[in-house]
Amino acid sequence: MFTVLLGAALPLIDFFIVNVALPAIDADLAAGPAMLELVVGGYGVAYSVLLVLGGRIGDTVGRRRLFLAGMAAFGLTSLACGLAPTAWTLVGARVAQGAAAALMLPQVLATIQATTRGPRRARAMSLYGATAGLSMVAGQILGGVLVAADVAGSGWRSVFLVNVPVVVAGLLLAVRAVPETRSDRPASVDVPGTLLLALTLVSLLLPLTEGRAAGWPLWTWVALAVFPFAASAFYLTERRADRLGRTPLVPPSLLRLASLRRGLVMLVPFSIGFSGFMFAVAVALQQGLRMGPVAAGLALVPLAVAFFAASLAGPRLVGRFGSRVVTAGGVVQALGIALVLAAAWYGWPDLGLAGLAPGVAVAGLGQGLQLPVLMRLMLSDVPADRAGVGSGVMITTQQSSLALGVATLGTLFLALSESLGMCDALAVTLLVQLGLIVVTVALSLRLPRAIR
């Protein structure tokens, strides 16, 4: 469990670790806004596009084998990011790093699903959910500390180079500790489905990520116009393959599981709000309040501590209250975001860590009651022989939504900060997030009450 959870933590940490390093990257490589958006978005898009395919390949060739290959590739691409001499080189290395993460991460959940049963699986899924949430927060905290520490003069490069020794340790552990599993009914790669899913996600995420910084050129509007047609073609292709008895990349029959389908619908607004909040707070604290990277990272420590405490309490609460724990978590998170909004509105521009701490901690408590339980619920009814596909679908939805959050709420925040100022832009972004939380609370009422 420790080894596979280490593999789960690395990709999520690296999605968020660059948020506080962006100003240093810009200063060193003269990257500019559009290139910085690609440093964040290129990783997220490549990661999202290839996750389901990574799960399918692991089902076929062996999950341990692909976990080892993905982790090794993640270490090499992290080294390439840390040594990148130009902004374009860094973007290319980040895209490759996202692809490596997509090979590694689906094997984690698939291995858990295939090797655990009953109470052990419930505990394992709770640990995975806690690791996922903590990794997203810890990435931003760790990034601030590493940039400020300037280890051996490495500056922002250390946020990538730190992965290398961790990957070496992870590979040594994985060789000894991770069992080999694969699907009893391995399916061939669904080439049309893979290409159409890639086109669908790229046509949505890339223009939304790059549009504002690039000035919304013609190609961004063409790509957005392609999105609904690509999404429709993908669904029809997968449905036809399912009816013909083939194994599509994302089997529509898998979405007939109410626990998975309803959980995925709720995961989208949750993840959009989470990543948008993390991005906006990182920029607002550094550029608006002139905090250093360490202070900007430390501002999220209360969130991480509260999230961890809530995730530990989650399994016991689920035993008594079922999925209503997720509903309660949404209400608590909304209270926390409202406290952050009030602190920013009344405390700006003298807002400090002490003023932010209560709201950030309450928000983390609510998120810790939601995410681990939701992830456990979504995969509770997925058969073991389809574990790779099920986990790939869930993680693709989560990762695409995280990238979409940065592209939408992040873009909204940056656009408003130019016209309204940083404080008002942050306030509007937090109000939008509150609206998304209301949506998650409403959707949580439709989740299956009992959780296995």
Short mmCIF file of C-alpha atoms in Angstrom, two decimals:
data_model
loop_
_atom_site.label_atom_id
_atom_site.label_comp_id
_atom_site.label_asym_id
_atom_site.label_seq_id
_atom_site.Cartn_x
_atom_site.Cartn_y
_atom_site.Cartn_z
CA MET A 1 0.00 0.00 0.00
CA PHE A 2 2.77 2.44 0.87
CA THR A 3 4.45 1.84 -2.48
CA VAL A 4 1.38 2.17 -4.67
CA LEU A 5 0.20 5.23 -2.71
CA LEU A 6 3.60 6.81 -3.35
CA GLY A 7 2.91 6.24 -7.05
CA ALA A 8 -0.51 7.86 -6.63
CA ALA A 9 0.90 10.89 -4.83
CA LEU A 10 3.62 11.85 -7.31
CA PRO A 11 1.42 12.81 -10.32
CA LEU A 12 -1.02 14.80 -8.19
CA ILE A 13 1.75 16.62 -6.33
CA ASP A 14 3.30 17.61 -9.64
CA PHE A 15 0.05 19.03 -11.00
CA PHE A 16 -0.01 21.60 -8.18
CA ILE A 17 3.68 21.99 -7.27
CA VAL A 18 4.30 24.43 -10.12
CA ASN A 19 1.63 26.93 -9.03
CA VAL A 20 3.95 28.74 -6.63
CA ALA A 21 6.99 28.25 -8.91
CA LEU A 22 5.49 30.04 -11.94
CA PRO A 23 6.86 33.53 -11.08
CA ALA A 24 10.38 32.08 -10.71
CA ILE A 25 10.06 30.13 -13.98
CA ASP A 26 8.91 33.29 -15.76
CA ALA A 27 11.81 35.33 -14.39
CA ASP A 28 14.43 32.69 -15.29
CA LEU A 29 13.20 31.55 -18.72
CA ALA A 30 11.32 34.70 -19.84
CA ALA A 31 8.37 32.42 -20.44
CA GLY A 32 5.48 34.89 -20.63
CA PRO A 33 1.83 34.22 -19.71
CA ALA A 34 0.97 31.93 -22.63
CA MET A 35 3.99 29.70 -22.04
CA LEU A 36 3.32 29.52 -18.29
CA GLU A 37 -0.23 28.39 -19.03
CA LEU A 38 1.25 25.60 -21.17
CA VAL A 39 3.62 24.54 -18.38
CA VAL A 40 0.53 23.89 -16.24
CA GLY A 41 -1.93 22.89 -18.95
CA GLY A 42 0.37 20.74 -21.10
CA TYR A 43 0.90 18.35 -18.19
CA GLY A 44 -2.81 18.25 -17.37
CA VAL A 45 -3.96 17.68 -20.95
CA ALA A 46 -1.48 14.87 -21.68
CA TYR A 47 -2.27 13.27 -18.34
CA SER A 48 -6.04 13.43 -18.90
CA VAL A 49 -5.96 12.18 -22.49
CA LEU A 50 -3.92 9.03 -21.79
CA LEU A 51 -5.24 7.88 -18.39
CA VAL A 52 -7.95 5.51 -19.64
CA LEU A 53 -5.53 4.06 -22.20
CA GLY A 54 -2.99 3.53 -19.40
CA GLY A 55 -5.59 1.60 -17.41
CA ARG A 56 -6.45 -0.57 -20.43
CA ILE A 57 -2.80 -1.39 -21.20
CA GLY A 58 -2.19 -2.30 -17.55
CA ASP A 59 -5.15 -4.69 -17.61
CA THR A 60 -3.59 -6.41 -20.62
CA VAL A 61 0.21 -6.48 -20.08
CA GLY A 62 0.24 -6.50 -16.28
CA ARG A 63 -0.30 -3.67 -13.82
CA ARG A 64 2.96 -4.11 -11.92
CA ARG A 65 4.96 -4.02 -15.15
CA LEU A 66 3.27 -0.82 -16.31
CA PHE A 67 3.51 0.74 -12.83
CA LEU A 68 7.29 0.22 -12.91
CA ALA A 69 7.60 1.53 -16.47
CA GLY A 70 5.44 4.58 -15.73
CA MET A 71 7.33 5.42 -12.54
CA ALA A 72 10.71 5.13 -14.29
CA ALA A 73 9.47 7.36 -17.13
CA PHE A 74 8.11 9.84 -14.59
CA GLY A 75 11.55 10.09 -12.97
CA LEU A 76 13.31 10.63 -16.31
CA THR A 77 10.84 13.28 -17.48
CA SER A 78 11.06 15.03 -14.10
CA LEU A 79 14.82 15.19 -14.59
CA ALA A 80 14.24 16.65 -18.07
CA CYS A 81 11.92 19.31 -16.57
CA GLY A 82 14.49 20.22 -13.94
CA LEU A 83 17.27 20.59 -16.54
CA ALA A 84 15.18 22.37 -19.21
CA PRO A 85 17.23 25.22 -20.76
CA THR A 86 14.28 27.01 -22.42
CA ALA A 87 10.57 27.51 -21.87
CA TRP A 88 9.64 25.38 -24.89
CA THR A 89 11.87 22.54 -23.65
CA LEU A 90 10.14 22.73 -20.27
CA VAL A 91 6.70 22.55 -21.92
CA GLY A 92 7.73 19.48 -23.93
CA ALA A 93 9.14 17.77 -20.85
CA ARG A 94 5.95 18.56 -18.91
CA VAL A 95 3.81 16.97 -21.64
CA ALA A 96 6.01 13.86 -21.51
CA GLN A 97 5.79 13.87 -17.70
CA GLY A 98 2.00 13.93 -17.93
CA ALA A 99 2.07 10.96 -20.30
CA ALA A 100 4.30 9.02 -17.89
CA ALA A 101 1.94 9.79 -15.02
CA ALA A 102 -0.95 8.42 -17.10
CA LEU A 103 0.83 5.07 -17.38
CA MET A 104 1.52 4.87 -13.64
CA LEU A 105 -1.53 6.18 -11.81
CA PRO A 106 -4.35 3.91 -13.14
CA GLN A 107 -2.37 0.86 -11.97
CA VAL A 108 -2.65 2.03 -8.35
CA LEU A 109 -6.42 1.81 -8.06
CA ALA A 110 -6.59 -1.25 -10.32
CA THR A 111 -4.09 -3.07 -8.08
CA ILE A 112 -6.05 -2.12 -4.96
CA GLN A 113 -9.31 -3.30 -6.55
CA ALA A 114 -7.77 -6.57 -7.72
CA THR A 115 -5.95 -7.54 -4.50
CA THR A 116 -8.30 -6.48 -1.68
CA ARG A 117 -11.80 -7.45 -0.57
CA GLY A 118 -14.36 -6.32 1.99
CA PRO A 119 -13.10 -4.22 4.94
CA ARG A 120 -9.52 -4.24 3.62
CA ARG A 121 -10.64 -2.70 0.34
CA ALA A 122 -12.68 -0.08 2.21
CA ARG A 123 -9.63 0.90 4.27
CA ALA A 124 -7.40 0.90 1.19
CA MET A 125 -9.79 3.12 -0.74
CA SER A 126 -10.02 5.51 2.19
CA LEU A 127 -6.23 5.71 2.28
CA TYR A 128 -6.15 6.34 -1.47
CA GLY A 129 -8.71 9.15 -1.20
CA ALA A 130 -6.80 10.72 1.69
CA THR A 131 -3.54 10.47 -0.27
CA ALA A 132 -5.10 12.05 -3.36
CA GLY A 133 -6.44 15.04 -1.45
CA LEU A 134 -3.32 15.56 0.65
CA SER A 135 -1.07 15.30 -2.41
CA MET A 136 -2.87 18.15 -4.15
CA VAL A 137 -2.42 20.41 -1.11
CA ALA A 138 1.08 19.18 -0.24
CA GLY A 139 2.27 19.87 -3.78
CA GLN A 140 1.61 23.57 -3.40
CA ILE A 141 3.16 23.69 0.09
CA LEU A 142 6.24 21.73 -1.01
CA GLY A 143 6.66 23.89 -4.10
CA GLY A 144 6.82 27.06 -2.01
CA VAL A 145 9.38 25.60 0.39
CA LEU A 146 11.63 24.26 -2.39
CA VAL A 147 11.61 27.47 -4.44
CA ALA A 148 12.49 29.55 -1.38
CA ALA A 149 15.15 27.09 -0.19
CA ASP A 150 16.97 27.42 -3.54
CA VAL A 151 18.81 24.14 -2.93
CA ALA A 152 22.34 24.38 -4.42
CA GLY A 153 21.17 27.37 -6.46
CA SER A 154 18.57 25.27 -8.28
CA GLY A 155 15.66 27.68 -7.64
CA TRP A 156 12.43 26.53 -9.33
CA ARG A 157 14.17 23.50 -10.84
CA SER A 158 14.16 21.74 -7.47
CA VAL A 159 10.36 21.28 -7.66
CA PHE A 160 11.01 18.77 -10.45
CA LEU A 161 14.42 17.40 -9.43
CA VAL A 162 13.07 16.34 -6.02
CA ASN A 163 11.09 13.63 -7.84
CA VAL A 164 14.21 11.79 -8.99
CA PRO A 165 15.39 10.30 -5.65
CA VAL A 166 11.76 9.62 -4.68
CA VAL A 167 11.23 7.67 -7.92
CA VAL A 168 14.44 5.65 -7.37
CA ALA A 169 13.23 4.68 -3.89
CA GLY A 170 9.77 3.91 -5.26
CA LEU A 171 11.17 1.63 -7.96
CA LEU A 172 13.23 -0.33 -5.43
CA LEU A 173 10.17 -0.78 -3.23
CA ALA A 174 7.88 -1.66 -6.14
CA VAL A 175 10.18 -4.43 -7.41
CA ARG A 176 9.92 -6.13 -4.04
CA ALA A 177 6.43 -5.27 -2.81
CA VAL A 178 3.91 -4.75 -5.63
CA PRO A 179 2.16 -7.93 -6.85
CA GLU A 180 1.54 -8.57 -10.52
CA THR A 181 -2.13 -8.51 -11.54
CA ARG A 182 -3.94 -8.31 -14.85
CA SER A 183 -7.44 -8.73 -16.18
CA ASP A 184 -8.76 -12.26 -16.70
CA ARG A 185 -10.31 -10.99 -19.92
CA PRO A 186 -7.73 -8.60 -21.41
CA ALA A 187 -9.07 -6.50 -24.25
CA SER A 188 -7.29 -5.05 -27.24
CA VAL A 189 -6.69 -1.32 -27.45
CA ASP A 190 -9.71 0.59 -28.77
CA VAL A 191 -7.93 2.74 -31.35
CA PRO A 192 -10.97 4.76 -32.61
CA GLY A 193 -12.13 5.37 -29.03
CA THR A 194 -8.66 6.42 -27.92
CA LEU A 195 -8.25 8.90 -30.79
CA LEU A 196 -11.74 10.37 -30.32
CA LEU A 197 -11.29 10.73 -26.54
CA ALA A 198 -7.97 12.48 -27.15
CA LEU A 199 -9.60 14.84 -29.67
CA THR A 200 -12.50 15.52 -27.28
CA LEU A 201 -10.31 16.43 -24.31
CA VAL A 202 -7.72 18.39 -26.31
CA SER A 203 -10.37 20.41 -28.17
CA LEU A 204 -11.85 21.48 -24.81
CA LEU A 205 -8.89 21.80 -22.43
CA LEU A 206 -6.22 23.27 -24.72
CA PRO A 207 -8.15 26.35 -25.95
CA LEU A 208 -9.55 27.06 -22.48
CA THR A 209 -6.06 26.79 -20.99
CA GLU A 210 -4.29 28.89 -23.63
CA GLY A 211 -7.06 31.19 -24.90
CA ARG A 212 -6.79 34.13 -22.50
CA ALA A 213 -2.99 34.31 -22.50
CA ALA A 214 -2.82 33.93 -26.30
CA GLY A 215 -5.51 36.58 -26.92
CA TRP A 216 -8.17 34.10 -28.12
CA PRO A 217 -6.85 33.53 -31.67
CA LEU A 218 -8.98 31.79 -34.32
CA TRP A 219 -7.68 28.30 -33.54
CA THR A 220 -9.10 28.44 -30.00
CA TRP A 221 -12.62 29.06 -31.31
CA VAL A 222 -12.25 26.37 -33.99
CA ALA A 223 -11.13 23.87 -31.32
CA LEU A 224 -14.07 24.72 -29.06
CA ALA A 225 -16.44 24.32 -32.00
CA VAL A 226 -14.98 20.85 -32.65
CA PHE A 227 -15.53 19.72 -29.03
CA PRO A 228 -19.28 18.83 -29.11
CA PHE A 229 -18.89 16.92 -32.38
CA ALA A 230 -15.87 15.01 -31.07
CA ALA A 231 -17.67 14.19 -27.80
CA SER A 232 -20.76 12.95 -29.69
CA ALA A 233 -18.67 10.85 -32.06
CA PHE A 234 -16.79 9.33 -29.10
CA TYR A 235 -20.00 8.36 -27.31
CA LEU A 236 -21.61 6.85 -30.43
CA THR A 237 -18.44 4.91 -31.28
CA GLU A 238 -18.17 3.48 -27.76
CA ARG A 239 -21.87 2.57 -27.64
CA ARG A 240 -21.65 0.77 -30.99
CA ALA A 241 -18.56 -1.18 -29.87
CA ASP A 242 -20.32 -2.15 -26.64
CA ARG A 243 -23.40 -3.42 -28.53
CA LEU A 244 -21.23 -5.48 -30.89
CA GLY A 245 -19.65 -7.27 -27.94
CA ARG A 246 -16.27 -5.58 -28.21
CA THR A 247 -14.55 -3.86 -25.29
CA PRO A 248 -14.55 -0.11 -25.86
CA LEU A 249 -12.15 2.26 -24.13
CA VAL A 250 -14.96 3.58 -21.90
CA PRO A 251 -17.75 0.97 -21.89
CA PRO A 252 -21.14 2.73 -21.65
CA SER A 253 -22.35 -0.38 -19.80
CA LEU A 254 -19.93 0.48 -16.98
CA LEU A 255 -21.73 3.79 -16.55
CA ARG A 256 -24.94 1.90 -15.79
CA LEU A 257 -23.53 1.38 -12.30
CA ALA A 258 -25.38 4.06 -10.32
CA SER A 259 -22.56 4.47 -7.80
CA LEU A 260 -19.99 5.19 -10.54
CA ARG A 261 -22.23 7.33 -12.74
CA ARG A 262 -23.58 9.57 -9.99
CA GLY A 263 -20.20 9.83 -8.33
CA LEU A 264 -18.56 10.97 -11.59
CA VAL A 265 -21.21 13.67 -12.07
CA MET A 266 -20.46 15.01 -8.58
CA LEU A 267 -16.68 14.73 -8.98
CA VAL A 268 -16.67 17.25 -11.86
CA PRO A 269 -17.83 20.39 -9.98
CA PHE A 270 -15.88 19.35 -6.87
CA SER A 271 -12.59 19.09 -8.80
CA ILE A 272 -13.18 22.25 -10.83
CA GLY A 273 -13.73 24.24 -7.64
CA PHE A 274 -10.79 22.64 -5.84
CA SER A 275 -8.16 23.33 -8.51
CA GLY A 276 -9.53 26.80 -9.28
CA PHE A 277 -9.30 27.68 -5.58
CA MET A 278 -5.73 26.41 -5.26
CA PHE A 279 -4.59 28.32 -8.35
CA ALA A 280 -6.32 31.59 -7.44
CA VAL A 281 -5.06 31.52 -3.85
CA ALA A 282 -1.47 30.87 -4.98
CA VAL A 283 -1.52 33.86 -7.34
CA ALA A 284 -3.45 36.17 -4.98
CA LEU A 285 -1.11 35.57 -2.06
CA GLN A 286 2.09 36.02 -4.08
CA GLN A 287 1.12 38.79 -6.50
CA GLY A 288 -1.69 40.48 -4.58
CA LEU A 289 -0.40 40.34 -0.99
CA ARG A 290 3.30 40.10 -1.93
CA MET A 291 3.86 36.99 0.17
CA GLY A 292 6.88 34.86 -0.59
CA PRO A 293 6.53 31.29 -1.86
CA VAL A 294 7.01 29.81 1.61
CA ALA A 295 4.26 31.94 3.16
CA ALA A 296 1.97 31.19 0.21
CA GLY A 297 2.55 27.48 0.76
CA LEU A 298 2.21 27.65 4.55
CA ALA A 299 -1.18 29.32 4.16
CA LEU A 300 -2.50 25.93 3.07
CA VAL A 301 -1.08 23.91 5.98
CA PRO A 302 -4.35 24.21 8.01
CA LEU A 303 -6.22 22.82 5.00
CA ALA A 304 -3.88 19.82 4.76
CA VAL A 305 -4.06 19.06 8.51
CA ALA A 306 -7.87 19.31 8.60
CA PHE A 307 -8.20 17.23 5.42
CA PHE A 308 -6.04 14.48 6.92
CA ALA A 309 -8.03 14.45 10.18
CA ALA A 310 -11.34 14.26 8.31
CA SER A 311 -10.13 11.48 6.02
CA LEU A 312 -9.14 9.39 9.05
CA ALA A 313 -12.59 9.86 10.59
CA GLY A 314 -14.38 9.18 7.29
CA PRO A 315 -14.55 5.34 7.41
CA ARG A 316 -16.15 5.34 10.88
CA LEU A 317 -18.63 8.04 9.88
CA VAL A 318 -19.54 6.20 6.68
CA GLY A 319 -20.39 3.13 8.74
CA ARG A 320 -23.02 5.16 10.61
CA PHE A 321 -24.26 7.70 8.09
CA GLY A 322 -23.37 6.29 4.65
CA SER A 323 -23.05 8.76 1.78
CA ARG A 324 -24.64 11.55 3.83
CA VAL A 325 -21.09 12.14 5.06
CA VAL A 326 -20.39 13.58 1.61
CA THR A 327 -23.38 15.91 1.89
CA ALA A 328 -22.25 17.11 5.33
CA GLY A 329 -18.74 17.63 3.96
CA GLY A 330 -20.11 19.90 1.23
CA VAL A 331 -21.92 22.06 3.79
CA VAL A 332 -18.76 22.32 5.93
CA GLN A 333 -16.64 23.18 2.88
CA ALA A 334 -19.09 25.93 1.90
CA LEU A 335 -18.77 27.43 5.39
CA GLY A 336 -14.98 27.38 5.08
CA ILE A 337 -14.96 29.11 1.68
CA ALA A 338 -17.40 31.72 3.05
CA LEU A 339 -14.96 32.39 5.93
CA VAL A 340 -12.06 32.76 3.47
CA LEU A 341 -14.18 35.16 1.40
CA ALA A 342 -15.02 37.25 4.47
CA ALA A 343 -11.38 37.32 5.62
CA ALA A 344 -10.19 38.46 2.17
CA TRP A 345 -12.93 41.06 1.78
CA TYR A 346 -12.47 42.68 5.20
CA GLY A 347 -8.75 42.03 5.70
CA TRP A 348 -7.27 43.05 2.34
CA PRO A 349 -4.51 44.27 1.84
CA ASP A 350 -3.31 43.45 5.38
CA LEU A 351 -4.55 39.88 5.31
CA GLY A 352 -2.11 37.46 6.91
CA LEU A 353 -1.81 33.74 7.56
CA ALA A 354 -3.70 34.01 10.87
CA GLY A 355 -6.68 35.63 9.16
CA LEU A 356 -6.84 32.94 6.49
CA ALA A 357 -6.29 29.95 8.76
CA PRO A 358 -9.85 29.43 10.17
CA GLY A 359 -11.58 29.44 6.78
CA VAL A 360 -8.88 27.35 5.08
CA ALA A 361 -9.02 24.76 7.90
CA VAL A 362 -12.82 24.47 7.80
CA ALA A 363 -12.73 24.13 3.99
CA GLY A 364 -10.13 21.36 4.30
CA LEU A 365 -12.28 19.57 6.87
CA GLY A 366 -15.21 19.57 4.46
CA GLN A 367 -13.10 18.42 1.51
CA GLY A 368 -11.65 15.59 3.63
CA LEU A 369 -15.15 14.35 4.37
CA GLN A 370 -16.05 14.42 0.66
CA LEU A 371 -13.22 13.22 -1.59
CA PRO A 372 -12.04 9.95 0.06
CA VAL A 373 -15.62 8.76 0.62
CA LEU A 374 -16.66 9.71 -2.92
CA MET A 375 -13.74 7.82 -4.50
CA ARG A 376 -14.50 4.74 -2.44
CA LEU A 377 -18.16 4.91 -3.44
CA MET A 378 -17.48 5.27 -7.17
CA LEU A 379 -15.45 2.07 -7.46
CA SER A 380 -17.42 0.01 -4.93
CA ASP A 381 -19.47 -1.83 -7.58
CA VAL A 382 -16.85 -2.09 -10.37
CA PRO A 383 -15.93 -5.77 -11.04
CA ALA A 384 -12.30 -6.69 -10.31
CA ASP A 385 -11.60 -7.70 -13.92
CA ARG A 386 -12.61 -4.18 -15.08
CA ALA A 387 -10.71 -2.42 -12.31
CA GLY A 388 -8.24 -0.78 -14.70
CA VAL A 389 -10.98 0.64 -16.91
CA GLY A 390 -13.07 1.81 -13.93
CA SER A 391 -10.15 3.51 -12.19
CA GLY A 392 -9.03 5.05 -15.48
CA VAL A 393 -12.49 6.55 -16.08
CA MET A 394 -12.61 7.97 -12.55
CA ILE A 395 -9.12 9.45 -12.60
CA THR A 396 -9.60 10.84 -16.13
CA THR A 397 -12.75 12.61 -14.97
CA GLN A 398 -10.94 13.96 -11.91
CA GLN A 399 -7.84 15.08 -13.79
CA SER A 400 -9.78 16.63 -16.68
CA SER A 401 -11.89 18.53 -14.16
CA LEU A 402 -8.80 19.72 -12.27
CA ALA A 403 -7.35 21.01 -15.56
CA LEU A 404 -10.72 22.54 -16.43
CA GLY A 405 -10.80 24.31 -13.05
CA VAL A 406 -7.48 26.03 -13.72
CA ALA A 407 -8.59 26.85 -17.27
CA THR A 408 -11.96 28.32 -16.25
CA LEU A 409 -11.80 29.65 -12.69
CA GLY A 410 -8.11 30.46 -13.10
CA THR A 411 -8.77 32.33 -16.34
CA LEU A 412 -11.72 34.15 -14.74
CA PHE A 413 -9.56 35.19 -11.80
CA LEU A 414 -6.68 36.43 -13.96
CA ALA A 415 -9.01 38.32 -16.31
CA LEU A 416 -10.87 40.03 -13.45
CA SER A 417 -7.66 40.89 -11.62
CA GLU A 418 -6.64 43.10 -14.55
CA SER A 419 -9.88 45.11 -14.46
CA LEU A 420 -11.18 44.87 -10.88
CA GLY A 421 -8.02 44.30 -8.89
CA MET A 422 -6.78 41.21 -7.07
CA CYS A 423 -9.11 41.38 -4.06
CA ASP A 424 -12.33 41.71 -6.06
CA ALA A 425 -11.17 39.05 -8.52
CA LEU A 426 -10.54 36.63 -5.65
CA ALA A 427 -13.95 37.44 -4.15
CA VAL A 428 -15.77 36.70 -7.42
CA THR A 429 -13.83 33.46 -7.89
CA LEU A 430 -14.71 32.32 -4.36
CA LEU A 431 -18.38 33.14 -4.99
CA VAL A 432 -18.31 30.98 -8.12
CA GLN A 433 -16.73 28.18 -6.11
CA LEU A 434 -19.50 28.51 -3.53
CA GLY A 435 -21.99 28.02 -6.34
CA LEU A 436 -20.16 24.84 -7.42
CA ILE A 437 -20.24 23.55 -3.83
CA VAL A 438 -24.02 24.08 -3.73
CA VAL A 439 -24.21 21.93 -6.88
CA THR A 440 -22.12 19.16 -5.25
CA VAL A 441 -24.31 19.17 -2.15
CA ALA A 442 -27.43 18.80 -4.30
CA LEU A 443 -25.85 16.01 -6.36
CA SER A 444 -24.66 14.19 -3.23
CA LEU A 445 -28.29 13.65 -2.19
CA ARG A 446 -28.66 11.31 -5.19
CA LEU A 447 -25.71 9.10 -4.25
CA PRO A 448 -26.53 5.54 -3.10
CA ARG A 449 -27.01 5.78 0.67
CA ALA A 450 -25.09 2.61 1.62
CA ILE A 451 -21.39 2.25 0.74
CA ARG A 452 -19.69 -1.12 0.59
#
